[in-house]
C-alpha cells in the first residue's frame, strides 16, 4: 500500500516504473454528486487530471491491461431503461457523471495504436462493509447504531440498482481475466449491476426491519443531480464472464449491519459520517 496522489504525475511515474504491474485497475476518483460548485475542482483533479496521468503512464510503460471505474451516472435521465452499454443518448445529470463519461471518451483515443487494452466498469451503486460514509445506506445504518445524523433527500421514490461489494470485486477479477483474451488497443465498457432497482424507501424499511429500529432523518428536497432510476442491462457482462451481480439487497445490507455493529467499527461510525457531507 502506497499513499500517493494520482495528480502527482512525477511520483506516479516513479511508482509505475518501480512496481512494473501487469495490470492497472484504476478505482481512484472523487465520487458522489453533491459537492458544491466551488468544489468542482475536486472532480477535475481526480477524475480528469489524475485519471489521465494513470492512463498515459500505463500506455507509456507498456502496461498490457487497464481497467477503470466508470459509473451508471453516465446514463443520466434520458437513456432507455434498463441501461445498456450500446446506449448513445448519454446525458449525465451531474458534473461527476460528466467526468466519468469523459474518461470513457478519452480512453480509446489514448490507447489507440498502443499495446494497452482497456475496459470501463460502469458500477451501479456499490455498497457494503468499508463503504463510502457519504452514501445513504451507510448513513441509515450509522443512524440506528450510533445516532449519527441522516439527511434524506426527496420523497424516497428514486430507485437504485444496488450492487454488493463482494459481487463487485468478483466481477472485476473475472472481467480482468476476460480482458486478457483481447488484442492490443481493444476498448469497451461493461455494466456492473444486477438489474434489480429498488427505492430508497425500501432501503430505509430494510435497514429498519433488520435492526428492529426506526431510522430517524431530516427531510430535504430532492437533489437535481440525482437520477430518478438506475437499472443495469446485464446481458453483456453475462456474455463475457457467464454471471452477473446476484447478492440481494436484503442479504447485503444484513452483512453490512453485522460489520457496522462490531465494536471497533460502531465507535467510529459517527466520526466517519461527519467527515463527509
PDB file of C-alpha atoms in Angstrom:
ATOM      1  CA  UNK A   1       0.000   0.000   0.000  1.00  0.00           C
ATOM      2  CA  UNK A   2       1.440   3.333  -1.101  1.00  0.00           C
ATOM      3  CA  UNK A   3      -0.139   6.668  -0.168  1.00  0.00           C
ATOM      4  CA  UNK A   4       0.122   8.545  -3.459  1.00  0.00           C
ATOM      5  CA  UNK A   5      -1.760  11.422  -5.075  1.00  0.00           C
ATOM      6  CA  UNK A   6      -2.618  10.380  -8.634  1.00  0.00           C
ATOM      7  CA  UNK A   7      -2.460  14.057  -9.647  1.00  0.00           C
ATOM      8  CA  UNK A   8       1.282  13.966  -8.942  1.00  0.00           C
ATOM      9  CA  UNK A   9       2.489  12.694 -12.310  1.00  0.00           C
ATOM     10  CA  UNK A  10       6.162  12.589 -11.326  1.00  0.00           C
ATOM     11  CA  UNK A  11       5.608  10.385  -8.275  1.00  0.00           C
ATOM     12  CA  UNK A  12       3.058   8.253 -10.104  1.00  0.00           C
ATOM     13  CA  UNK A  13       5.520   7.665 -12.928  1.00  0.00           C
ATOM     14  CA  UNK A  14       8.217   6.613 -10.471  1.00  0.00           C
ATOM     15  CA  UNK A  15       5.827   4.193  -8.767  1.00  0.00           C
ATOM     16  CA  UNK A  16       4.732   2.501 -12.009  1.00  0.00           C
ATOM     17  CA  UNK A  17       8.317   2.186 -13.240  1.00  0.00           C
ATOM     18  CA  UNK A  18       9.380   0.548  -9.949  1.00  0.00           C
ATOM     19  CA  UNK A  19       6.348  -1.736  -9.486  1.00  0.00           C
ATOM     20  CA  UNK A  20       6.048  -2.761 -13.165  1.00  0.00           C
ATOM     21  CA  UNK A  21       2.440  -4.010 -12.893  1.00  0.00           C
ATOM     22  CA  UNK A  22       0.948  -6.483 -15.340  1.00  0.00           C
ATOM     23  CA  UNK A  23      -2.482  -4.900 -14.928  1.00  0.00           C
ATOM     24  CA  UNK A  24      -3.667  -1.488 -13.713  1.00  0.00           C
ATOM     25  CA  UNK A  25      -7.122  -1.274 -12.122  1.00  0.00           C
ATOM     26  CA  UNK A  26      -7.941   2.382 -11.503  1.00  0.00           C
ATOM     27  CA  UNK A  27     -10.739   2.819  -8.942  1.00  0.00           C
ATOM     28  CA  UNK A  28      -9.466   6.210  -7.730  1.00  0.00           C
ATOM     29  CA  UNK A  29     -11.949   9.070  -8.105  1.00  0.00           C
ATOM     30  CA  UNK A  30     -13.798  11.899  -6.470  1.00  0.00           C
ATOM     31  CA  UNK A  31     -17.142  10.135  -6.180  1.00  0.00           C
ATOM     32  CA  UNK A  32     -20.647  11.379  -5.359  1.00  0.00           C
ATOM     33  CA  UNK A  33     -22.810  14.050  -6.936  1.00  0.00           C
ATOM     34  CA  UNK A  34     -23.325  16.533  -4.093  1.00  0.00           C
ATOM     35  CA  UNK A  35     -20.129  18.588  -3.953  1.00  0.00           C
ATOM     36  CA  UNK A  36     -20.946  22.328  -4.165  1.00  0.00           C
ATOM     37  CA  UNK A  37     -19.984  24.323  -7.242  1.00  0.00           C
ATOM     38  CA  UNK A  38     -16.920  25.832  -5.564  1.00  0.00           C
ATOM     39  CA  UNK A  39     -15.509  22.334  -5.011  1.00  0.00           C
ATOM     40  CA  UNK A  40     -15.957  21.125  -8.595  1.00  0.00           C
ATOM     41  CA  UNK A  41     -12.182  21.248  -8.976  1.00  0.00           C
ATOM     42  CA  UNK A  42     -12.034  18.016  -6.939  1.00  0.00           C
ATOM     43  CA  UNK A  43     -13.821  16.192  -9.749  1.00  0.00           C
ATOM     44  CA  UNK A  44     -11.457  17.749 -12.294  1.00  0.00           C
ATOM     45  CA  UNK A  45      -8.314  16.915 -10.298  1.00  0.00           C
ATOM     46  CA  UNK A  46      -9.117  13.269  -9.524  1.00  0.00           C
ATOM     47  CA  UNK A  47     -11.366  12.223 -12.382  1.00  0.00           C
ATOM     48  CA  UNK A  48      -9.723  14.050 -15.288  1.00  0.00           C
ATOM     49  CA  UNK A  49      -6.140  15.026 -14.406  1.00  0.00           C
ATOM     50  CA  UNK A  50      -5.423  12.047 -12.137  1.00  0.00           C
ATOM     51  CA  UNK A  51      -7.181   9.627 -14.459  1.00  0.00           C
ATOM     52  CA  UNK A  52      -5.238  10.867 -17.489  1.00  0.00           C
ATOM     53  CA  UNK A  53      -1.981  10.567 -15.548  1.00  0.00           C
ATOM     54  CA  UNK A  54      -2.631   6.908 -14.710  1.00  0.00           C
ATOM     55  CA  UNK A  55      -3.758   6.015 -18.223  1.00  0.00           C
ATOM     56  CA  UNK A  56      -0.895   7.777 -20.028  1.00  0.00           C
ATOM     57  CA  UNK A  57       1.660   6.268 -17.651  1.00  0.00           C
ATOM     58  CA  UNK A  58       0.151   2.834 -18.280  1.00  0.00           C
ATOM     59  CA  UNK A  59       0.424   3.290 -22.045  1.00  0.00           C
ATOM     60  CA  UNK A  60       3.928   4.792 -21.909  1.00  0.00           C
ATOM     61  CA  UNK A  61       5.148   1.952 -19.683  1.00  0.00           C
ATOM     62  CA  UNK A  62       3.523  -0.641 -21.935  1.00  0.00           C
ATOM     63  CA  UNK A  63       1.138  -1.959 -19.294  1.00  0.00           C
ATOM     64  CA  UNK A  64      -0.884  -4.520 -21.203  1.00  0.00           C
ATOM     65  CA  UNK A  65      -4.249  -4.215 -19.443  1.00  0.00           C
ATOM     66  CA  UNK A  66      -6.051  -1.206 -17.970  1.00  0.00           C
ATOM     67  CA  UNK A  67      -9.440  -1.403 -16.196  1.00  0.00           C
ATOM     68  CA  UNK A  68     -11.085   1.654 -14.688  1.00  0.00           C
ATOM     69  CA  UNK A  69     -14.133   2.733 -12.734  1.00  0.00           C
ATOM     70  CA  UNK A  70     -16.861   4.434 -14.684  1.00  0.00           C
ATOM     71  CA  UNK A  71     -20.387   4.858 -13.326  1.00  0.00           C
ATOM     72  CA  UNK A  72     -24.076   4.354 -14.001  1.00  0.00           C
ATOM     73  CA  UNK A  73     -24.182   8.158 -13.687  1.00  0.00           C
ATOM     74  CA  UNK A  74     -23.051   8.450 -17.316  1.00  0.00           C
ATOM     75  CA  UNK A  75     -26.568   7.478 -18.444  1.00  0.00           C
ATOM     76  CA  UNK A  76     -28.398  10.478 -16.982  1.00  0.00           C
ATOM     77  CA  UNK A  77     -32.191  10.572 -17.177  1.00  0.00           C
ATOM     78  CA  UNK A  78     -32.717  10.295 -20.931  1.00  0.00           C
ATOM     79  CA  UNK A  79     -31.340   6.811 -21.575  1.00  0.00           C
ATOM     80  CA  UNK A  80     -33.747   3.907 -22.043  1.00  0.00           C
ATOM     81  CA  UNK A  81     -34.336   1.629 -19.033  1.00  0.00           C
ATOM     82  CA  UNK A  82     -32.659  -0.806 -18.468  1.00  0.00           C
ATOM     83  CA  UNK A  83     -29.390   0.950 -19.235  1.00  0.00           C
ATOM     84  CA  UNK A  84     -27.433  -0.764 -21.989  1.00  0.00           C
ATOM     85  CA  UNK A  85     -23.783  -0.286 -22.979  1.00  0.00           C
ATOM     86  CA  UNK A  86     -24.946   0.342 -26.558  1.00  0.00           C
ATOM     87  CA  UNK A  87     -26.989   3.384 -25.454  1.00  0.00           C
ATOM     88  CA  UNK A  88     -25.892   6.522 -27.325  1.00  0.00           C
ATOM     89  CA  UNK A  89     -28.281   9.005 -25.680  1.00  0.00           C
ATOM     90  CA  UNK A  90     -25.972   9.763 -22.743  1.00  0.00           C
ATOM     91  CA  UNK A  91     -26.653  12.999 -20.867  1.00  0.00           C
ATOM     92  CA  UNK A  92     -25.281  12.882 -17.295  1.00  0.00           C
ATOM     93  CA  UNK A  93     -27.256  14.948 -14.792  1.00  0.00           C
ATOM     94  CA  UNK A  94     -24.194  15.616 -12.607  1.00  0.00           C
ATOM     95  CA  UNK A  95     -20.708  17.035 -13.076  1.00  0.00           C
ATOM     96  CA  UNK A  96     -19.400  13.783 -11.586  1.00  0.00           C
ATOM     97  CA  UNK A  97     -21.225  11.734 -14.232  1.00  0.00           C
ATOM     98  CA  UNK A  98     -19.865  14.012 -16.960  1.00  0.00           C
ATOM     99  CA  UNK A  99     -16.273  13.394 -15.824  1.00  0.00           C
ATOM    100  CA  UNK A 100     -16.870   9.641 -15.902  1.00  0.00           C
ATOM    101  CA  UNK A 101     -18.244   9.864 -19.428  1.00  0.00           C
ATOM    102  CA  UNK A 102     -15.166  11.920 -20.326  1.00  0.00           C
ATOM    103  CA  UNK A 103     -12.990   9.022 -19.084  1.00  0.00           C
ATOM    104  CA  UNK A 104     -14.798   6.691 -21.469  1.00  0.00           C
ATOM    105  CA  UNK A 105     -14.272   9.101 -24.380  1.00  0.00           C
ATOM    106  CA  UNK A 106     -10.614   9.780 -23.568  1.00  0.00           C
ATOM    107  CA  UNK A 107      -9.516   6.179 -23.148  1.00  0.00           C
ATOM    108  CA  UNK A 108      -9.911   4.829 -26.723  1.00  0.00           C
ATOM    109  CA  UNK A 109      -8.075   7.871 -28.106  1.00  0.00           C
ATOM    110  CA  UNK A 110      -5.140   7.468 -25.711  1.00  0.00           C
ATOM    111  CA  UNK A 111      -4.653   3.712 -26.192  1.00  0.00           C
ATOM    112  CA  UNK A 112      -5.043   3.821 -29.981  1.00  0.00           C
ATOM    113  CA  UNK A 113      -2.136   2.054 -31.705  1.00  0.00           C
ATOM    114  CA  UNK A 114      -0.661   1.101 -28.322  1.00  0.00           C
ATOM    115  CA  UNK A 115      -0.119  -2.257 -26.642  1.00  0.00           C
ATOM    116  CA  UNK A 116      -2.708  -1.478 -23.953  1.00  0.00           C
ATOM    117  CA  UNK A 117      -6.247  -2.887 -23.826  1.00  0.00           C
ATOM    118  CA  UNK A 118      -8.821  -1.076 -21.690  1.00  0.00           C
ATOM    119  CA  UNK A 119     -12.178  -1.745 -20.071  1.00  0.00           C
ATOM    120  CA  UNK A 120     -14.550   0.697 -18.350  1.00  0.00           C
ATOM    121  CA  UNK A 121     -16.591  -0.663 -15.448  1.00  0.00           C
ATOM    122  CA  UNK A 122     -19.913   1.148 -15.102  1.00  0.00           C
ATOM    123  CA  UNK A 123     -20.620   0.496 -11.420  1.00  0.00           C
ATOM    124  CA  UNK A 124     -24.203   0.578 -10.171  1.00  0.00           C
ATOM    125  CA  UNK A 125     -24.439   1.837  -6.534  1.00  0.00           C
ATOM    126  CA  UNK A 126     -21.809  -0.351  -4.891  1.00  0.00           C
ATOM    127  CA  UNK A 127     -22.374  -0.788  -1.147  1.00  0.00           C
ATOM    128  CA  UNK A 128     -21.198  -2.920   1.761  1.00  0.00           C
ATOM    129  CA  UNK A 129     -18.684  -3.057   4.633  1.00  0.00           C
ATOM    130  CA  UNK A 130     -15.982  -0.349   4.458  1.00  0.00           C
ATOM    131  CA  UNK A 131     -18.126   1.586   2.004  1.00  0.00           C
ATOM    132  CA  UNK A 132     -18.327   5.336   1.486  1.00  0.00           C
ATOM    133  CA  UNK A 133     -19.756   7.194   4.500  1.00  0.00           C
ATOM    134  CA  UNK A 134     -21.437   9.776   2.254  1.00  0.00           C
ATOM    135  CA  UNK A 135     -23.829   7.170   0.827  1.00  0.00           C
ATOM    136  CA  UNK A 136     -27.415   6.806   2.073  1.00  0.00           C
ATOM    137  CA  UNK A 137     -27.225   3.150   3.154  1.00  0.00           C
ATOM    138  CA  UNK A 138     -24.132   3.888   5.277  1.00  0.00           C
ATOM    139  CA  UNK A 139     -25.793   6.874   6.940  1.00  0.00           C
ATOM    140  CA  UNK A 140     -29.003   4.972   7.613  1.00  0.00           C
ATOM    141  CA  UNK A 141     -27.060   2.210   9.340  1.00  0.00           C
ATOM    142  CA  UNK A 142     -24.934   4.715  11.267  1.00  0.00           C
ATOM    143  CA  UNK A 143     -28.120   6.444  12.393  1.00  0.00           C
ATOM    144  CA  UNK A 144     -29.635   3.351  14.008  1.00  0.00           C
ATOM    145  CA  UNK A 145     -26.335   2.147  15.516  1.00  0.00           C
ATOM    146  CA  UNK A 146     -24.627   5.341  16.665  1.00  0.00           C
ATOM    147  CA  UNK A 147     -27.308   8.018  16.336  1.00  0.00           C
ATOM    148  CA  UNK A 148     -25.498   9.794  13.506  1.00  0.00           C
ATOM    149  CA  UNK A 149     -27.452  12.448  11.640  1.00  0.00           C
ATOM    150  CA  UNK A 150     -29.094  11.259   8.422  1.00  0.00           C
ATOM    151  CA  UNK A 151     -30.400  13.667   5.776  1.00  0.00           C
ATOM    152  CA  UNK A 152     -32.972  12.102   3.454  1.00  0.00           C
ATOM    153  CA  UNK A 153     -33.281  13.813   0.067  1.00  0.00           C
ATOM    154  CA  UNK A 154     -36.577  13.724  -1.812  1.00  0.00           C
ATOM    155  CA  UNK A 155     -39.609  11.528  -1.174  1.00  0.00           C
ATOM    156  CA  UNK A 156     -37.676   8.249  -1.320  1.00  0.00           C
ATOM    157  CA  UNK A 157     -39.157   7.154  -4.643  1.00  0.00           C
ATOM    158  CA  UNK A 158     -35.872   7.253  -6.586  1.00  0.00           C
ATOM    159  CA  UNK A 159     -34.624   3.753  -7.398  1.00  0.00           C
ATOM    160  CA  UNK A 160     -31.121   2.338  -7.463  1.00  0.00           C
ATOM    161  CA  UNK A 161     -29.658  -0.885  -8.805  1.00  0.00           C
ATOM    162  CA  UNK A 162     -27.673  -1.838  -5.675  1.00  0.00           C
ATOM    163  CA  UNK A 163     -24.502  -3.918  -6.087  1.00  0.00           C
ATOM    164  CA  UNK A 164     -22.941  -5.630  -3.050  1.00  0.00           C
ATOM    165  CA  UNK A 165     -19.170  -5.222  -2.727  1.00  0.00           C
ATOM    166  CA  UNK A 166     -18.467  -8.968  -2.945  1.00  0.00           C
ATOM    167  CA  UNK A 167     -20.237  -9.143  -6.301  1.00  0.00           C
ATOM    168  CA  UNK A 168     -18.348  -6.053  -7.475  1.00  0.00           C
ATOM    169  CA  UNK A 169     -14.925  -7.454  -6.555  1.00  0.00           C
ATOM    170  CA  UNK A 170     -15.606 -10.876  -8.075  1.00  0.00           C
ATOM    171  CA  UNK A 171     -16.856  -9.230 -11.265  1.00  0.00           C
ATOM    172  CA  UNK A 172     -13.767  -7.013 -11.538  1.00  0.00           C
ATOM    173  CA  UNK A 173     -11.472 -10.042 -11.232  1.00  0.00           C
ATOM    174  CA  UNK A 174     -13.415 -12.047 -13.811  1.00  0.00           C
ATOM    175  CA  UNK A 175     -13.560  -9.081 -16.216  1.00  0.00           C
ATOM    176  CA  UNK A 176      -9.821  -8.556 -15.768  1.00  0.00           C
ATOM    177  CA  UNK A 177      -9.200 -12.187 -16.715  1.00  0.00           C
ATOM    178  CA  UNK A 178     -11.505 -11.899 -19.724  1.00  0.00           C
ATOM    179  CA  UNK A 179      -9.787  -8.706 -20.920  1.00  0.00           C
ATOM    180  CA  UNK A 180      -6.545 -10.676 -21.178  1.00  0.00           C
ATOM    181  CA  UNK A 181      -8.047 -12.581 -24.117  1.00  0.00           C
ATOM    182  CA  UNK A 182      -8.359  -9.325 -26.111  1.00  0.00           C
ATOM    183  CA  UNK A 183      -5.989  -7.830 -28.630  1.00  0.00           C
ATOM    184  CA  UNK A 184      -3.904  -4.655 -28.018  1.00  0.00           C
ATOM    185  CA  UNK A 185      -5.792  -1.322 -28.301  1.00  0.00           C
ATOM    186  CA  UNK A 186      -9.110  -3.062 -27.554  1.00  0.00           C
ATOM    187  CA  UNK A 187     -11.555  -0.918 -25.551  1.00  0.00           C
ATOM    188  CA  UNK A 188     -15.072  -1.498 -24.222  1.00  0.00           C
ATOM    189  CA  UNK A 189     -17.469  -0.569 -21.415  1.00  0.00           C
ATOM    190  CA  UNK A 190     -19.302  -3.027 -19.144  1.00  0.00           C
ATOM    191  CA  UNK A 191     -22.286  -2.509 -16.863  1.00  0.00           C
ATOM    192  CA  UNK A 192     -21.587  -3.869 -13.407  1.00  0.00           C
ATOM    193  CA  UNK A 193     -25.018  -4.256 -11.838  1.00  0.00           C
ATOM    194  CA  UNK A 194     -27.629  -6.916 -11.200  1.00  0.00           C
ATOM    195  CA  UNK A 195     -30.692  -5.336 -12.782  1.00  0.00           C
ATOM    196  CA  UNK A 196     -32.925  -5.153  -9.686  1.00  0.00           C
ATOM    197  CA  UNK A 197     -33.747  -1.481  -8.950  1.00  0.00           C
ATOM    198  CA  UNK A 198     -35.199  -0.732  -5.504  1.00  0.00           C
ATOM    199  CA  UNK A 199     -36.388   2.518  -3.976  1.00  0.00           C
ATOM    200  CA  UNK A 200     -34.704   4.478  -1.210  1.00  0.00           C
ATOM    201  CA  UNK A 201     -37.880   3.980   0.808  1.00  0.00           C
ATOM    202  CA  UNK A 202     -37.408   0.219   0.504  1.00  0.00           C
ATOM    203  CA  UNK A 203     -33.798   0.571   1.610  1.00  0.00           C
ATOM    204  CA  UNK A 204     -34.995   2.576   4.616  1.00  0.00           C
ATOM    205  CA  UNK A 205     -37.531  -0.130   5.501  1.00  0.00           C
ATOM    206  CA  UNK A 206     -34.937  -2.887   5.086  1.00  0.00           C
ATOM    207  CA  UNK A 207     -32.450  -1.251   7.476  1.00  0.00           C
ATOM    208  CA  UNK A 208     -35.273  -0.726   9.987  1.00  0.00           C
ATOM    209  CA  UNK A 209     -36.529  -4.300   9.775  1.00  0.00           C
ATOM    210  CA  UNK A 210     -33.100  -5.901  10.157  1.00  0.00           C
ATOM    211  CA  UNK A 211     -32.062  -3.716  13.110  1.00  0.00           C
ATOM    212  CA  UNK A 212     -35.569  -3.542  14.585  1.00  0.00           C
ATOM    213  CA  UNK A 213     -35.052   0.208  14.926  1.00  0.00           C
ATOM    214  CA  UNK A 214     -36.546   3.168  13.127  1.00  0.00           C
ATOM    215  CA  UNK A 215     -34.209   5.283  11.024  1.00  0.00           C
ATOM    216  CA  UNK A 216     -34.560   8.919  12.088  1.00  0.00           C
ATOM    217  CA  UNK A 217     -33.884  11.542   9.450  1.00  0.00           C
ATOM    218  CA  UNK A 218     -34.115  15.165   8.341  1.00  0.00           C
ATOM    219  CA  UNK A 219     -36.038  15.508   5.087  1.00  0.00           C
ATOM    220  CA  UNK A 220     -34.678  17.751   2.324  1.00  0.00           C
ATOM    221  CA  UNK A 221     -35.728  18.495  -1.235  1.00  0.00           C
ATOM    222  CA  UNK A 222     -34.537  16.118  -3.935  1.00  0.00           C
ATOM    223  CA  UNK A 223     -31.149  16.850  -5.470  1.00  0.00           C
ATOM    224  CA  UNK A 224     -31.370  17.757  -9.160  1.00  0.00           C
ATOM    225  CA  UNK A 225     -28.160  15.785  -9.797  1.00  0.00           C
ATOM    226  CA  UNK A 226     -29.770  12.523  -8.678  1.00  0.00           C
ATOM    227  CA  UNK A 227     -31.056  10.268 -11.460  1.00  0.00           C
ATOM    228  CA  UNK A 228     -34.636   9.088 -10.844  1.00  0.00           C
ATOM    229  CA  UNK A 229     -33.843   5.445 -11.554  1.00  0.00           C
ATOM    230  CA  UNK A 230     -30.863   3.278 -12.435  1.00  0.00           C
ATOM    231  CA  UNK A 231     -31.134  -0.237 -13.796  1.00  0.00           C
ATOM    232  CA  UNK A 232     -28.439  -2.289 -15.454  1.00  0.00           C
ATOM    233  CA  UNK A 233     -28.959  -4.373 -18.550  1.00  0.00           C
ATOM    234  CA  UNK A 234     -26.680  -7.262 -17.571  1.00  0.00           C
ATOM    235  CA  UNK A 235     -26.631  -9.168 -20.857  1.00  0.00           C
ATOM    236  CA  UNK A 236     -23.137  -8.042 -21.832  1.00  0.00           C
ATOM    237  CA  UNK A 237     -21.412  -8.874 -18.536  1.00  0.00           C
ATOM    238  CA  UNK A 238     -23.100 -12.280 -18.570  1.00  0.00           C
ATOM    239  CA  UNK A 239     -21.853 -12.913 -22.099  1.00  0.00           C
ATOM    240  CA  UNK A 240     -18.306 -12.043 -21.006  1.00  0.00           C
ATOM    241  CA  UNK A 241     -17.980 -13.902 -17.684  1.00  0.00           C
ATOM    242  CA  UNK A 242     -21.084 -16.098 -17.513  1.00  0.00           C
ATOM    243  CA  UNK A 243     -22.610 -14.363 -14.495  1.00  0.00           C
ATOM    244  CA  UNK A 244     -23.761 -11.031 -13.077  1.00  0.00           C
ATOM    245  CA  UNK A 245     -24.043  -9.495  -9.572  1.00  0.00           C
ATOM    246  CA  UNK A 246     -26.620 -11.636  -7.721  1.00  0.00           C
ATOM    247  CA  UNK A 247     -26.486 -10.869  -3.975  1.00  0.00           C
ATOM    248  CA  UNK A 248     -29.852  -9.467  -2.891  1.00  0.00           C
ATOM    249  CA  UNK A 249     -30.026  -6.080  -1.186  1.00  0.00           C
ATOM    250  CA  UNK A 250     -31.632  -7.638   1.887  1.00  0.00           C
ATOM    251  CA  UNK A 251     -28.694 -10.035   2.332  1.00  0.00           C
ATOM    252  CA  UNK A 252     -26.043  -7.451   1.551  1.00  0.00           C
ATOM    253  CA  UNK A 253     -27.496  -4.916   3.995  1.00  0.00           C
ATOM    254  CA  UNK A 254     -27.698  -7.605   6.691  1.00  0.00           C
ATOM    255  CA  UNK A 255     -23.979  -8.335   6.227  1.00  0.00           C
ATOM    256  CA  UNK A 256     -23.164  -4.621   6.283  1.00  0.00           C
ATOM    257  CA  UNK A 257     -25.104  -4.166   9.521  1.00  0.00           C
ATOM    258  CA  UNK A 258     -23.197  -7.072  11.124  1.00  0.00           C
ATOM    259  CA  UNK A 259     -19.962  -5.328  10.182  1.00  0.00           C
ATOM    260  CA  UNK A 260     -21.165  -1.950  11.461  1.00  0.00           C
ATOM    261  CA  UNK A 261     -22.170  -3.473  14.809  1.00  0.00           C
ATOM    262  CA  UNK A 262     -18.628  -4.606  15.560  1.00  0.00           C
ATOM    263  CA  UNK A 263     -17.264  -2.616  18.490  1.00  0.00           C
ATOM    264  CA  UNK A 264     -14.184  -1.430  16.588  1.00  0.00           C
ATOM    265  CA  UNK A 265     -16.439  -0.179  13.771  1.00  0.00           C
ATOM    266  CA  UNK A 266     -19.506   1.113  15.643  1.00  0.00           C
ATOM    267  CA  UNK A 267     -17.431   3.521  17.717  1.00  0.00           C
ATOM    268  CA  UNK A 268     -16.086   5.124  14.514  1.00  0.00           C
ATOM    269  CA  UNK A 269     -19.326   5.406  12.505  1.00  0.00           C
ATOM    270  CA  UNK A 270     -20.268   8.886  13.696  1.00  0.00           C
ATOM    271  CA  UNK A 271     -16.788  10.230  13.029  1.00  0.00           C
ATOM    272  CA  UNK A 272     -16.798   8.784   9.526  1.00  0.00           C
ATOM    273  CA  UNK A 273     -20.240  10.217   8.744  1.00  0.00           C
ATOM    274  CA  UNK A 274     -19.174  13.664   9.941  1.00  0.00           C
ATOM    275  CA  UNK A 275     -16.001  13.523   7.838  1.00  0.00           C
ATOM    276  CA  UNK A 276     -18.016  13.981   4.614  1.00  0.00           C
ATOM    277  CA  UNK A 277     -21.106  15.909   3.591  1.00  0.00           C
TER     278      UNK A 277
END
